[in-house]
């Protein structure tokens, strides 16, 4: 028996002898093999998949980073935030300003070194999160949701108002261009722009996801989940509510900032109108569809939401009454927007644990195969 | 002074719209402790329905029919999407209402078309002078209708058996149930009422901009969320007073923006309600008239 307990084991017996073992990242051998297989598959994908689809997948990878941030504050800590788009916007503009061309009409410092503007974007957003958190910690539940909703509108106002940064309402500004090892990722070279961006996004997502997972299974993560389950009880157990809520908001905003800095790298530019309520709803949808308080689920949800326009675009060929042009109704753009709502409602009604829940059920079915009822 | 009073009269007209919306929010909140983020969509759909009905059956009948229609939509939504979730955490229900909002609003948006639609109200841009102050008829109409509706609601809660049941279940759901109150029908009625109120609010939100509506009308309803925060989530009186305060403040900022905030280019009007809300929440986290949550540790 003792040899069985050591190290990782095959999936079947869920017998843990210590806490460390239960909390391990890849606690079973099949999980380890599966994760390696998925990462390997994701890494070779750009060699076979068309570039336009890769650009969508890149957006999905970056959305996943932002959604993981929202999941930390909403999923793990239970603080519903509708203001995620604001922090994404802060990240996008900070990155654009730091790396922007100094001779341009808009403010830019011309520091093209990626770690500088990427971290700068994350930290600027985190700072905003930390500034807002004290307000947020005074509020609970739906009051918080309404206040963060107000934050989106105030943020959009600020983005429009600071013209030297954004150019004003409905004016676009160039997004920061990622460069790695002296190679501009947004220019075609030995590999195409989309391939390079995809690989970069994949690498960054893995780093950020592991980081989030580690936070979630550490002291901080346990404190956040205690606050979510019952804040009074958490307080009684000695969890400093204010401190951990501030940590949750700051971390979540950091992720949002990173997401914002990179989200428009492949499109090339963005306007203040991007960071509206719809984006916040999109992030909420990702978290709910993927699975509340799961990292892997969030990535699945982000991919689904990112692919939704593409799926919708293919539909007119199969569904005769759906039109591909925006001037006719019903068209694919409306379908796509309706789907955000439909997916939220359907998942909450029928599969509250999201895509992760479906996966979990499939996994349990095979695990206990002959007796899976 | 006349400019100031003119702004106040416009603000009261706007405040009437916020009051109607806020009443819908508060009624739903009192019955099921949830903020319904679907109110903007109901308001939008209601105003849209009126633009289609007015050419057929006239404006006033159109508003009544549309209000009944949206109340019916509210009933259906409540039965299909909200009722199965009773007992789940409130934030889950609130997010479902966000989903419903997106669905209803997008479907409605398909019927708007490219140009703004005319609501066909009889007031238009007509004005009259009162002691030198120019007052728009549409604002008077909004205030009169809102006052009548508020009085009717108060009477409804005070004297009808259903109103009594709603008050009872707002006070204590289990005790009300034990006394034979059908809590399910209380939920249904509160959603229907909120839908009908949102329709009337949507009509006046459209007349406030000169009688036309476009896809962005729903944003007005989101500005009613600060109103209920200001007034307190569970206070009908707070909704009325909060609506008036926010409406008047917003209109004053719109008119005096250049004098008060010369350093800001974009008019602060749009975000005034949210800024007021932030300040109020810092001072009084439960709004002006909201019930303070008792927390025993």
XYZ file of C-alpha atoms in Angstrom:
670
model
C 0.000 0.000 0.000
C 2.682 2.494 0.909
C 4.091 2.511 -2.596
C 0.637 3.438 -3.862
C 0.564 6.584 -1.757
C 3.802 7.976 -3.042
C 3.785 10.522 -5.833
C 1.185 10.600 -8.586
C -1.032 7.675 -9.290
C -3.497 6.535 -11.904
C -6.891 8.134 -11.630
C -9.041 5.486 -10.036
C -8.700 5.448 -6.270
C -9.307 8.913 -4.875
C -7.475 8.142 -1.692
C -5.386 10.937 -0.311
C -3.234 10.577 2.712
C -2.273 14.171 3.184
C -3.528 17.628 2.289
C -0.564 18.438 0.077
C -1.343 15.431 -2.076
C -4.989 16.378 -2.464
C -4.154 19.949 -3.386
C -1.424 19.024 -5.873
C -1.772 20.615 -9.309
C -1.748 17.390 -11.296
C -2.691 14.917 -8.623
C -3.283 11.918 -10.858
C -1.181 10.471 -13.602
C -4.005 10.582 -16.126
C -4.492 14.262 -15.405
C -0.809 14.830 -15.989
C -0.836 12.922 -19.254
C -4.022 14.658 -20.379
C -2.676 18.121 -19.641
C 0.553 17.447 -21.482
C -1.402 16.072 -24.445
C -3.707 19.125 -24.585
C -0.779 21.559 -24.381
C 1.122 19.636 -27.055
C -1.949 19.621 -29.291
C -2.489 23.350 -28.733
C 1.162 24.027 -29.532
C 1.155 22.258 -32.910
C -2.254 23.641 -33.881
C -0.894 26.723 -35.741
C 0.940 24.472 -38.198
C -2.325 23.076 -39.532
C -4.998 25.685 -38.855
C -5.749 28.634 -41.153
C -4.556 32.075 -40.065
C -7.969 33.741 -39.720
C -9.060 31.035 -37.303
C -5.775 31.398 -35.405
C -6.494 35.104 -34.894
C -9.807 34.127 -33.275
C -8.097 31.526 -31.109
C -5.542 34.159 -30.049
C -8.402 36.418 -28.960
C -9.802 33.443 -27.049
C -6.494 32.833 -25.266
C -6.251 36.478 -24.233
C -9.926 36.635 -23.230
C -9.256 33.602 -21.066
C -6.577 35.553 -19.160
C -9.047 38.353 -18.451
C -11.806 35.909 -17.546
C -9.536 34.056 -15.122
C -9.114 37.404 -13.400
C -12.875 37.865 -13.167
C -13.229 34.304 -11.917
C -10.819 35.050 -9.071
C -12.991 37.870 -7.781
C -16.456 36.602 -8.797
C -15.996 32.851 -8.799
C -13.622 32.318 -5.912
C -14.339 35.346 -3.740
C -18.022 35.624 -4.685
C -17.935 39.369 -5.318
C -20.005 39.989 -8.460
C -18.206 42.557 -10.568
C -19.790 44.031 -13.681
C -16.884 46.457 -14.012
C -14.305 44.153 -15.549
C -14.404 46.012 -18.875
C -13.167 49.146 -17.125
C -9.978 47.428 -15.954
C -9.466 45.852 -19.363
C -9.727 49.343 -20.824
C -7.191 50.724 -18.360
C -4.786 47.976 -19.405
C -5.333 48.582 -23.104
C -4.749 52.338 -22.860
C -1.783 52.045 -20.504
C -0.022 49.625 -22.831
C -0.823 51.789 -25.840
C 0.489 54.920 -24.106
C 3.722 53.355 -22.854
C 4.579 51.768 -26.186
C 2.994 54.442 -28.397
C 4.919 56.481 -30.947
C 6.130 59.720 -29.232
C 5.758 61.697 -32.481
C 2.131 60.709 -32.889
C -0.737 63.099 -32.158
C -1.651 60.963 -29.173
C 0.336 60.554 -26.005
C 3.028 57.906 -26.252
C 6.374 57.244 -24.624
C 7.842 54.983 -27.246
C 9.043 52.264 -24.848
C 8.583 49.239 -27.050
C 10.111 46.710 -24.659
C 7.261 44.315 -24.071
C 7.804 43.360 -20.408
C 7.679 47.059 -19.548
C 4.339 47.887 -21.118
C 2.767 44.542 -20.357
C 3.618 44.754 -16.672
C 2.821 48.457 -16.718
C -0.653 47.719 -18.052
C -1.206 45.035 -15.446
C 0.048 47.206 -12.609
C -1.937 50.274 -13.692
C -5.114 48.210 -13.774
C -4.202 46.577 -10.459
C -3.709 50.021 -8.941
C -7.176 51.069 -10.116
C -8.547 47.856 -8.665
C -6.827 48.514 -5.349
C -8.196 52.064 -5.297
C -11.737 50.898 -5.936
C -11.592 47.882 -3.637
C -12.043 49.888 -0.398
C -15.351 51.169 -1.793
C -16.253 47.674 -2.888
C -15.446 46.097 0.447
C -18.035 48.287 2.136
C -20.694 46.787 -0.085
C -22.147 43.343 -0.442
C -23.878 41.361 -3.133
C -26.078 43.316 -5.465
C -25.014 46.739 -4.239
C -21.547 45.833 -5.431
C -22.867 44.696 -8.821
C -24.625 48.027 -9.342
C -21.603 50.070 -8.285
C -19.255 48.176 -10.580
C -21.816 48.664 -13.357
C -21.534 52.383 -12.723
C -17.768 51.999 -12.937
C -18.071 50.888 -16.575
C -19.922 54.076 -17.485
C -17.573 56.318 -15.522
C -14.650 54.538 -17.185
C -16.048 55.044 -20.655
C -16.542 58.699 -19.857
C -12.920 59.018 -18.749
C -11.612 57.207 -21.839
C -13.559 59.625 -24.045
C -12.611 62.655 -22.003
C -8.828 62.189 -22.080
C -8.443 62.933 -25.765
C -4.687 63.138 -25.733
C -4.728 59.446 -24.793
C -7.724 57.957 -26.570
C -8.451 60.496 -29.294
C -11.997 61.036 -28.027
C -15.328 59.312 -28.579
C -15.350 56.707 -31.353
C -11.735 57.500 -32.222
C -9.439 54.545 -32.536
C -5.934 54.325 -31.193
C -3.209 51.899 -32.181
C -2.802 48.947 -29.839
C 0.569 48.005 -28.387
C 2.542 45.615 -30.572
C 4.116 42.671 -28.768
C 7.773 42.061 -29.552
C 9.659 39.052 -28.262
C 13.451 38.499 -28.536
C 13.667 41.468 -30.899
C 10.998 39.990 -33.166
C 7.795 41.958 -33.792
C 5.000 39.444 -33.374
C 2.547 41.454 -35.429
C 4.637 41.304 -38.608
C 4.896 38.300 -40.872
C 8.301 36.609 -40.866
C 9.396 32.994 -40.935
C 6.004 32.385 -39.366
C 2.918 34.466 -39.961
C 1.683 37.115 -37.541
C -1.196 34.931 -36.395
C 1.030 31.933 -35.694
C 3.476 33.961 -33.616
C 0.748 35.743 -31.687
C -0.995 32.449 -30.996
C 2.109 30.809 -29.591
C 2.837 33.851 -27.476
C -0.752 33.960 -26.198
C -0.672 30.246 -25.416
C 2.545 30.553 -23.430
C 1.300 33.543 -21.495
C -2.050 31.904 -20.770
C -0.328 28.811 -19.369
C 1.792 30.982 -17.079
C -1.159 33.081 -15.936
C -3.443 30.074 -15.508
C -0.929 28.164 -13.374
C -0.384 31.320 -11.349
C -4.117 31.708 -10.756
C -4.496 28.043 -9.914
C -1.694 28.341 -7.396
C -3.292 31.401 -5.827
C -6.588 29.536 -5.655
C -5.147 26.562 -3.797
C -3.056 28.633 -1.424
C -3.962 30.430 1.780
C -5.361 33.369 -0.215
C -7.586 31.124 -2.307
C -8.971 29.363 0.753
C -9.658 32.716 2.394
C -11.472 33.960 -0.716
C -13.630 30.845 -0.895
C -14.454 31.167 2.790
C -15.604 34.741 2.163
C -17.721 33.578 -0.759
C -19.395 30.788 1.167
C -20.218 32.889 4.217
C -18.465 36.142 4.912
C -19.564 36.353 8.538
C -18.260 32.863 9.249
C -15.018 33.675 7.463
C -14.621 36.765 9.617
C -15.193 34.713 12.747
C -12.498 32.268 11.664
C -10.046 35.130 11.481
C -10.087 35.910 7.763
C -9.456 39.624 7.365
C -12.365 40.429 5.011
C -11.175 43.831 3.845
C -7.646 42.671 3.213
C -8.626 39.631 1.176
C -11.276 41.466 -0.817
C -8.686 44.090 -1.720
C -6.287 41.312 -2.736
C -8.991 39.700 -4.877
C -9.852 42.944 -6.644
C -6.213 43.873 -7.206
C -5.303 40.461 -8.621
C -8.387 40.354 -10.787
C -7.662 43.822 -12.169
C -4.064 42.829 -12.875
C -5.294 39.970 -15.050
C -7.767 42.322 -16.737
C -4.973 44.785 -17.462
C -2.789 42.123 -19.072
C -5.784 40.978 -21.102
C -6.522 44.534 -22.256
C -2.929 45.201 -23.248
C -2.871 42.233 -25.620
C -6.495 41.861 -26.707
C -6.198 44.174 -29.708
C -2.696 43.175 -30.846
C -4.010 41.236 -33.834
C -6.764 43.740 -34.782
C -4.333 46.629 -34.352
C -6.550 49.347 -32.873
C -9.457 49.966 -30.501
C -11.969 52.674 -29.522
C -13.309 53.767 -26.092
C -16.673 52.213 -27.015
C -15.161 48.720 -26.831
C -15.054 48.811 -23.053
C -18.779 48.974 -22.494
C -21.266 46.909 -20.587
C -21.364 44.316 -23.352
C -17.731 43.419 -22.682
C -18.436 42.995 -18.978
C -21.406 40.778 -19.805
C -19.163 38.825 -22.132
C -16.714 38.161 -19.306
C -19.531 37.187 -16.941
C -20.796 34.841 -19.643
C -17.354 33.263 -20.029
C -17.071 32.636 -16.297
C -20.564 31.156 -16.042
C -20.376 29.081 -19.206
C -16.937 27.787 -18.313
C -17.647 27.074 -14.695
C -17.566 29.246 -11.602
C -14.351 28.872 -9.591
C -12.539 26.700 -12.108
C -9.556 27.776 -14.173
C -9.724 25.106 -16.862
C -13.444 25.757 -17.284
C -12.795 29.449 -17.773
C -10.415 28.687 -20.616
C -13.046 26.478 -22.267
C -15.652 29.204 -21.843
C -13.370 31.871 -23.321
C -12.712 29.698 -26.357
C -16.424 29.134 -26.875
C -17.234 32.847 -26.599
C -14.337 33.778 -28.887
C -15.467 31.241 -31.467
C -19.111 32.329 -31.249
C -18.872 34.995 -34.015
C -17.218 32.434 -36.258
C -19.864 29.806 -35.519
C -22.572 32.411 -36.088
C -20.912 33.439 -39.355
C -21.133 29.877 -40.658
C -24.803 29.512 -39.770
C -26.558 31.236 -42.720
C -25.419 28.355 -44.905
C -27.397 25.920 -42.752
C -30.225 28.044 -41.352
C -32.054 29.651 -44.281
C -33.852 32.440 -42.370
C -30.641 33.810 -40.826
C -29.061 36.529 -42.926
C -25.358 37.302 -43.214
C -25.843 41.007 -43.889
C -26.340 43.475 -41.022
C -29.178 45.338 -42.783
C -31.517 42.354 -42.823
C -33.206 40.762 -39.837
C -32.635 38.340 -38.237
C -28.916 38.424 -38.982
C -25.906 36.629 -37.591
C -24.786 39.607 -35.516
C -28.063 39.654 -33.657
C -27.909 35.894 -33.314
C -24.462 36.181 -31.806
C -25.556 38.794 -29.283
C -28.686 36.844 -28.358
C -26.490 33.808 -27.793
C -24.578 35.577 -24.992
C -27.880 35.936 -23.167
C -29.203 32.502 -24.100
C -25.990 30.770 -23.030
C -26.006 32.590 -19.675
C -29.635 31.672 -18.977
C -29.432 28.093 -20.244
C -26.224 27.270 -18.386
C -27.464 28.768 -15.126
C -30.772 26.924 -15.398
C -29.536 23.544 -16.564
C -25.785 23.281 -15.936
C -24.791 25.686 -13.158
C -21.285 24.249 -13.078
C -20.722 25.159 -16.701
C -18.611 23.353 -19.261
C -16.410 22.154 -16.437
C -19.456 20.475 -14.919
C -20.181 18.662 -18.180
C -16.565 17.543 -18.391
C -16.669 16.477 -14.767
C -19.724 14.327 -15.430
C -18.123 12.709 -18.449
C -14.984 12.035 -16.441
C -16.893 10.503 -13.568
C -18.823 8.332 -16.018
C -15.640 6.779 -17.394
C -13.905 6.615 -14.048
C -16.571 4.375 -12.588
C -17.275 2.845 -15.952
C -19.065 -0.437 -15.504
C -21.098 0.978 -12.630
C -21.638 4.497 -13.911
C -25.217 5.236 -13.003
C -33.125 82.198 -12.414
C -35.490 81.293 -15.231
C -32.763 79.105 -16.698
C -32.388 77.372 -13.344
C -36.135 76.834 -12.950
C -36.349 75.615 -16.525
C -33.634 73.064 -15.800
C -35.432 71.995 -12.622
C -38.707 71.485 -14.497
C -36.889 69.388 -17.092
C -35.197 67.493 -14.283
C -38.513 66.725 -12.634
C -39.766 65.383 -15.966
C -36.688 63.171 -16.196
C -37.040 62.252 -12.538
C -40.561 60.984 -13.232
C -39.107 58.479 -15.696
C -36.518 57.352 -13.150
C -39.200 57.072 -10.491
C -41.303 54.742 -12.645
C -38.294 52.562 -13.415
C -37.097 52.588 -9.829
C -40.550 51.522 -8.616
C -40.287 48.478 -10.873
C -36.855 47.629 -9.466
C -38.051 48.092 -5.884
C -41.227 46.018 -6.350
C -39.199 43.088 -7.687
C -36.561 43.553 -5.019
C -39.126 43.565 -2.242
C -40.760 40.405 -3.503
C -37.671 38.302 -4.223
C -34.606 40.251 -2.960
C -33.170 40.440 -6.471
C -32.280 43.407 -8.649
C -33.767 42.677 -12.043
C -31.293 43.794 -14.670
C -33.985 42.976 -17.241
C -35.816 46.257 -16.570
C -33.883 48.163 -19.288
C -34.952 45.595 -21.853
C -38.602 45.751 -20.754
C -38.515 49.523 -20.980
C -36.963 49.382 -24.427
C -39.395 46.733 -25.658
C -42.346 48.648 -24.200
C -41.486 51.903 -25.940
C -40.869 49.980 -29.137
C -44.255 48.295 -28.918
C -45.888 51.706 -28.512
C -44.222 52.992 -31.686
C -45.804 50.092 -33.550
C -49.229 50.396 -31.885
C -49.716 54.174 -32.079
C -50.413 54.333 -35.846
C -52.978 51.543 -35.451
C -54.961 52.387 -32.350
C -53.776 55.809 -31.184
C -51.204 56.825 -28.593
C -53.044 56.494 -25.284
C -54.686 53.155 -26.035
C -51.349 52.066 -27.493
C -49.551 52.769 -24.215
C -52.148 50.799 -22.252
C -52.016 47.833 -24.613
C -48.200 47.900 -24.685
C -48.053 48.025 -20.888
C -50.309 44.971 -20.710
C -48.234 43.260 -23.395
C -44.927 43.843 -21.609
C -46.517 42.797 -18.321
C -47.360 39.527 -20.076
C -43.755 39.220 -21.258
C -42.680 39.787 -17.654
C -44.996 36.982 -16.537
C -43.590 34.578 -19.101
C -39.981 35.440 -18.252
C -40.645 35.045 -14.558
C -42.301 31.665 -15.036
C -39.721 30.246 -17.442
C -36.417 31.601 -16.205
C -36.809 33.000 -12.696
C -39.202 30.657 -10.890
C -37.000 27.552 -11.331
C -34.190 29.452 -9.649
C -36.040 30.427 -6.483
C -33.901 29.533 -3.502
C -30.640 29.810 -5.426
C -28.180 32.568 -4.454
C -29.548 35.982 -5.426
C -26.547 36.785 -7.546
C -27.297 33.809 -9.787
C -30.835 35.092 -10.359
C -29.512 38.596 -10.974
C -27.172 37.273 -13.639
C -30.013 35.349 -15.264
C -31.849 38.659 -15.537
C -28.767 40.098 -17.272
C -29.017 37.260 -19.774
C -32.717 37.945 -20.288
C -31.950 41.622 -20.753
C -29.492 40.837 -23.536
C -31.953 38.481 -25.238
C -35.009 40.776 -25.101
C -32.997 43.835 -26.077
C -31.389 42.190 -29.082
C -34.664 40.783 -30.342
C -36.255 44.202 -29.875
C -33.302 45.865 -31.601
C -34.066 43.896 -34.745
C -37.384 45.763 -34.991
C -35.973 49.262 -34.600
C -34.435 49.714 -38.000
C -31.815 52.250 -38.931
C -33.754 55.473 -38.240
C -35.185 56.527 -34.871
C -38.823 55.512 -34.503
C -41.514 58.066 -33.624
C -43.477 57.343 -30.481
C -46.357 59.531 -31.717
C -47.102 61.367 -28.466
C -49.442 64.396 -28.565
C -47.051 66.714 -26.662
C -44.038 66.930 -28.928
C -42.032 70.072 -28.284
C -44.977 72.235 -27.195
C -44.314 74.515 -24.257
C -46.160 76.986 -22.073
C -44.962 79.824 -19.892
C -45.431 79.835 -16.153
C -44.189 83.028 -14.456
C -41.600 83.501 -17.164
C -40.330 79.917 -17.052
C -40.724 77.888 -20.229
C -42.080 74.474 -19.363
C -42.494 71.567 -21.753
C -45.924 69.951 -21.804
C -44.347 66.506 -21.987
C -42.681 67.016 -18.622
C -45.993 67.993 -17.045
C -47.581 64.914 -18.587
C -44.814 62.695 -17.222
C -45.173 64.124 -13.725
C -48.976 63.861 -13.732
C -48.981 60.270 -14.988
C -46.251 59.240 -12.554
C -48.104 60.819 -9.640
C -51.301 59.002 -10.599
C -49.457 55.702 -10.961
C -47.688 56.097 -7.625
C -50.997 56.869 -5.905
C -52.627 53.908 -7.631
C -49.779 51.654 -6.532
C -50.025 52.850 -2.951
C -53.754 52.201 -3.003
C -53.111 48.801 -4.548
C -50.685 47.812 -1.804
C -52.894 49.318 0.888
C -56.347 48.068 0.049
C -56.336 45.068 -2.264
C -55.886 41.492 -1.025
C -53.048 40.924 -3.526
C -51.330 44.091 -2.365
C -51.616 42.887 1.209
C -50.178 39.520 0.180
C -47.258 41.272 -1.492
C -46.554 43.355 1.581
C -46.780 40.290 3.758
C -44.355 38.245 1.678
C -41.958 41.196 1.479
C -41.952 41.258 5.258
C -41.454 37.547 5.783
C -41.846 35.053 2.992
C -42.210 31.929 5.111
C -44.686 33.472 7.513
C -46.722 34.751 4.567
C -46.719 31.292 3.034
C -47.854 29.780 6.310
C -50.788 32.180 6.278
C -51.862 30.943 2.864
C -50.268 33.607 0.674
C -49.267 32.208 -2.700
C -45.705 33.473 -2.902
C -45.440 32.279 -6.491
C -48.233 34.550 -7.632
C -46.654 37.391 -5.669
C -43.485 36.911 -7.724
C -45.492 36.807 -10.931
C -47.466 39.943 -10.136
C -44.366 41.870 -9.162
C -42.729 41.026 -12.480
C -45.866 41.991 -14.390
C -46.134 45.283 -12.491
C -42.465 46.049 -13.113
C -42.911 45.339 -16.819
C -45.926 47.624 -17.089
C -44.190 50.430 -15.172
C -41.105 50.062 -17.363
C -43.274 50.465 -20.465
C -44.734 53.753 -19.250
C -41.244 54.871 -18.232
C -39.956 53.995 -21.690
C -42.673 56.089 -23.329
C -41.763 59.137 -21.267
C -38.035 58.530 -21.734
C -38.731 58.707 -25.466
C -40.938 61.824 -25.238
C -38.206 63.483 -23.143
C -35.888 63.330 -26.125
C -38.518 64.845 -28.406
C -40.706 61.842 -29.166
C -38.338 59.459 -30.903
C -36.523 56.353 -29.737
C -33.481 54.445 -30.959
C -31.465 51.444 -29.820
C -29.812 53.357 -27.001
C -33.010 54.097 -25.086
C -32.271 51.275 -22.625
C -29.284 53.175 -21.227
C -31.775 55.507 -19.509
C -33.008 52.573 -17.467
C -29.524 51.764 -16.205
C -29.360 55.286 -14.787
C -32.306 54.262 -12.631
C -30.085 51.781 -10.789
C -28.293 54.608 -8.941
C -31.763 55.889 -8.077
C -32.680 52.765 -6.150
C -29.280 52.688 -4.497
C -29.790 56.299 -3.463
C -33.317 55.706 -2.221
C -32.642 52.301 -0.731
C -33.395 49.032 -2.477
C -36.547 48.280 -0.521
C -38.168 51.670 -0.149
C -40.994 52.821 -2.447
C -40.809 56.335 -1.056
C -37.054 56.287 -1.563
C -37.592 55.368 -5.210
C -39.825 58.404 -5.735
C -37.565 60.844 -3.923
C -34.365 59.314 -5.338
C -35.786 59.551 -8.851
C -36.545 63.229 -8.421
C -33.144 64.008 -6.867
C -31.198 62.209 -9.578
C -33.365 63.618 -12.371
C -33.024 67.220 -11.214
C -29.293 66.911 -10.495
C -28.676 65.354 -13.885
C -30.561 68.104 -15.692
C -28.775 70.817 -13.703
C -25.389 69.314 -14.570
C -26.410 69.104 -18.218
C -27.329 72.812 -18.294
C -24.582 74.211 -16.086
C -21.774 71.869 -17.103
C -19.827 74.636 -18.826
C -19.954 76.898 -15.768
C -19.299 74.281 -13.123
C -16.747 72.056 -14.857
C -14.990 74.205 -17.474
C -12.010 71.833 -17.466
C -14.067 68.868 -18.747
C -14.925 68.803 -22.437
C -17.477 66.015 -22.417
C -20.750 66.783 -20.655
C -20.896 65.068 -17.282
C -24.644 64.534 -17.691
C -24.339 60.868 -18.675
C -22.483 59.753 -15.576
C -23.989 62.116 -12.993
C -26.272 59.398 -11.546
C -23.329 57.040 -11.050
C -21.165 59.698 -9.418
C -23.999 60.621 -7.046
C -24.415 56.931 -6.255
C -20.720 56.513 -5.398
C -20.792 59.476 -3.023
C -23.998 58.304 -1.343
C -22.704 54.774 -0.904
C -19.529 56.010 0.745
C -21.580 57.904 3.316
C -24.638 55.687 3.669
C -24.133 52.159 2.286
C -27.855 51.433 2.576
C -29.134 54.490 0.763
C -31.295 57.237 2.182
C -34.277 55.120 3.208
C -33.110 51.529 2.831
C -33.368 49.055 5.675
C -30.049 48.624 7.362
C -28.910 45.031 7.292
C -28.395 43.720 10.769
C -25.258 41.651 11.043
C -24.651 39.616 14.149
C -21.213 38.204 14.679
